[in-house]
Amino acid sequence: MNPNSVEVLLVEDNINDAELTIRELRKHHMANNLFHVKDGEEALDFIFGTGKFADSRDLLCKPKVVLLDIQMPKVNGIEVLQKVKSDARTRATPVVILTSSKEDPDIQKCYDLGANSYIVKPVNFESFAEAIKNLGFYWLLLNQQPT
Amino acid sequence: MFFKDIPIRRKLMRGIVLICGMVLLVTCISFFGYELYVFRKSTKEKLSTIGKIIAANSTAALAFDSHEDAKEILAALRTEPNIVSAALYDQNGKLFSWYPANRDIREFPEKPGTMQFRLSHNFLEGFQPVAQDKKQLGYLYLKSDLGGMYERFRVFGVVAAFVIILSFLLAWLLSKLLQKSISNPILALAETAKMISEQQDYSVRAVKLGQDELGSLTDAFNNMLTQIEQQNLKLHEFNQNLEMKVKERTIQLESVNKELEAFSYSISHDLRAPLRGIIGFTTILEEDYSSKLDDEARRITAVIRNNTLKMGHLIDDLLTFSRMGRQDIIKTIVHTDQMIEEIIREVVPENRMGKISWVLHPVPDVQGDINALRQVWINLISNAVKYSGNREQPKIEIGSVRERGQTVFFVKDNGVGFDEKYKDKLFRVFQRLHSADEFEGTGVGLAIVEKITSKHGGRVWAEGTLNKGAAFYFTLPDF
């Protein structure tokens, strides 16, 4: 996939969660331009066109939404969020935090750092599917981004 | 102003001057009395002596009936200026001769009276017999004025007044000096005490002005101050130690609390993720391979999903329970009526709403943690709804009773109730009185209710009869 045509960047280290998310988005034809990275380091490389994306990424082409897990190896979601929101080139990119827990002590911190949404992934699959569907519809179809 | 309220200085001065005045007065009165007595006595004796001399001289004049001689003898009284008049009477009591000779005879007594001298008004007067060789010849009358005595008393009074005034003056001056030696140490002590209480400085000491009782008092006062100072020092040290200990413990507690928070976070995060996987992939199995699954297989996948969901609820409830235990209570005014209405709308499934007959009494607003109290009402109301679910006509009553210092809230239902002998188990974590087949639940809800009410300073209890219904009560203290 051409990294410059990516609409959804999914940052998720749990492959099962990733599979369920992708499956639900695909069900509603919203996963065509989805790119999945498995940790924060890879996510930053993609977003800022560094590392293995140094040659292929054009920073002017931004994803419509970044779905970001918090608990990840190497670089966690908070750090990714901080870097994205403190850089003028990427600040406008919507970042939706996806986490397993409402106990998360970082929920306030995420909003302070400029997270656009904070979603607790429900254990119940039906609710989970519903949440992912709504999320996709909202950020990919409803939400208008600066051009 | 009462005597007890005037300053010590003036009290002392007044006391000294008063005592001095009393002593002088008593002394003067005694002297005066004595003086009066002595003067009267001596005047009487003198008059009596003069009388005897005159009487002796008059015997011849009376015996020979010589008026001329008698007049001459009486005229000798000129040398005694105090004797204002005198008279001689013959043995028949008839006025014979008188002195001064030019005075009207009506001013003399007509007849001789009692033979002795008596004080009458301002005069001393009396009669004396004139006799020779036991032969009564006549009587002598003498009258003396007391002018001398009064003169003497006037001088005495003037001197006494002068002495009294002088003594008062001296007493006043002395008292002024004397009172200083008593009142100064007391005033100094009072001043020191005042200064200490105002400035809270217990290192100040009162100055000792002498070795008398006031000196001892000052010493005792200073000793007391030393003791207070030492105790303050000890208290201060003790406080500091205590503060250090509290700080240490707080740090320990904070770290334990942080660990607990991290622990519950990882539990909620790491335990929920696999559960989502199990449910998610079971659902995929059901959806994508439905043609290959028979009814039994579908029943089994449903069991897997249900159990996993239950596990999810259990984790959520446990986390709520542990969070309620750790979180501080933030008190605000809670509008209970409004809260109950909202919760009923939220927790009661739509298809059950119409079946239940609600009896909602007005309940008072309270002060408490809004989220925690919301959790209490959610748990109690959803329990009532759940356990009255199999009734033909479920009835739920919510209300409150005012008691002294607290309000008792209750939620009553006519559901399955419970056996009273197990009522102590109701509020323990994971304790259930019904199987999961009959009623779903994790056994944490009432434990959460108990924890929240006790954190609010209230308590919770239940009454119930098997198959008749249950009533849950909790109290909240007045704000």
Short mmCIF file of C-alpha atoms in Angstrom, two decimals, chain A residues 14 16-17 19-20 23 27 69-71 99-101 103-105 120-126 128, chain B residues 264-265 268-269 272-273 275-277 279-281 283-284 287-288 305 308-309 312 316 319 323 326:
data_model
loop_
_atom_site.label_atom_id
_atom_site.label_comp_id
_atom_site.label_asym_id
_atom_site.label_seq_id
_atom_site.Cartn_x
_atom_site.Cartn_y
_atom_site.Cartn_z
CA ASN A 14 -2.34 -6.63 20.46
CA ASN A 16 -6.18 -9.90 18.26
CA ASP A 17 -7.57 -6.47 19.05
CA GLU A 19 -7.74 -8.05 13.86
CA LEU A 20 -11.14 -7.41 15.45
CA ARG A 23 -12.53 -6.79 10.60
CA LYS A 27 -17.28 -4.97 7.25
CA ASP A 69 -3.50 2.25 21.86
CA ILE A 70 -1.84 3.45 25.06
CA GLN A 71 -0.09 0.41 26.48
CA THR A 99 -7.68 1.64 25.51
CA SER A 100 -8.87 -1.40 27.40
CA SER A 101 -9.44 0.33 30.69
CA GLU A 103 -9.27 2.93 35.18
CA ASP A 104 -6.55 4.51 33.11
CA PRO A 105 -4.81 7.14 35.20
CA VAL A 120 -12.66 2.41 26.25
CA LYS A 121 -12.82 -0.80 24.25
CA PRO A 122 -15.76 -2.80 25.64
CA VAL A 123 -15.27 -6.47 26.51
CA ASN A 124 -18.63 -7.23 24.92
CA PHE A 125 -18.04 -7.79 21.20
CA GLU A 126 -21.33 -6.25 20.12
CA PHE A 128 -17.00 -3.14 20.65
CA SER B 264 -5.81 -2.28 39.36
CA TYR B 265 -5.00 -0.53 36.13
CA SER B 268 -8.43 -3.97 34.25
CA HIS B 269 -6.27 -3.53 31.18
CA ARG B 272 -9.99 -7.34 29.82
CA ALA B 273 -7.96 -7.53 26.60
CA LEU B 275 -11.62 -11.43 27.35
CA ARG B 276 -12.35 -9.20 24.39
CA GLY B 277 -10.36 -11.59 22.27
CA ILE B 279 -15.69 -12.96 22.90
CA GLY B 280 -14.61 -11.36 19.65
CA PHE B 281 -13.30 -14.53 18.07
CA THR B 283 -18.50 -14.13 17.65
CA ILE B 284 -16.44 -14.38 14.45
CA GLU B 287 -20.83 -15.30 12.21
CA ASP B 288 -18.33 -16.58 9.65
CA ARG B 305 -19.50 -15.69 25.43
CA THR B 308 -16.54 -14.30 29.37
CA LEU B 309 -19.00 -11.42 29.74
CA GLY B 312 -15.79 -8.85 32.45
CA ASP B 316 -15.45 -4.11 36.53
CA LEU B 319 -12.35 -2.47 40.33
CA ARG B 323 -11.65 2.29 43.79
CA ARG B 326 -9.17 4.12 47.92
#
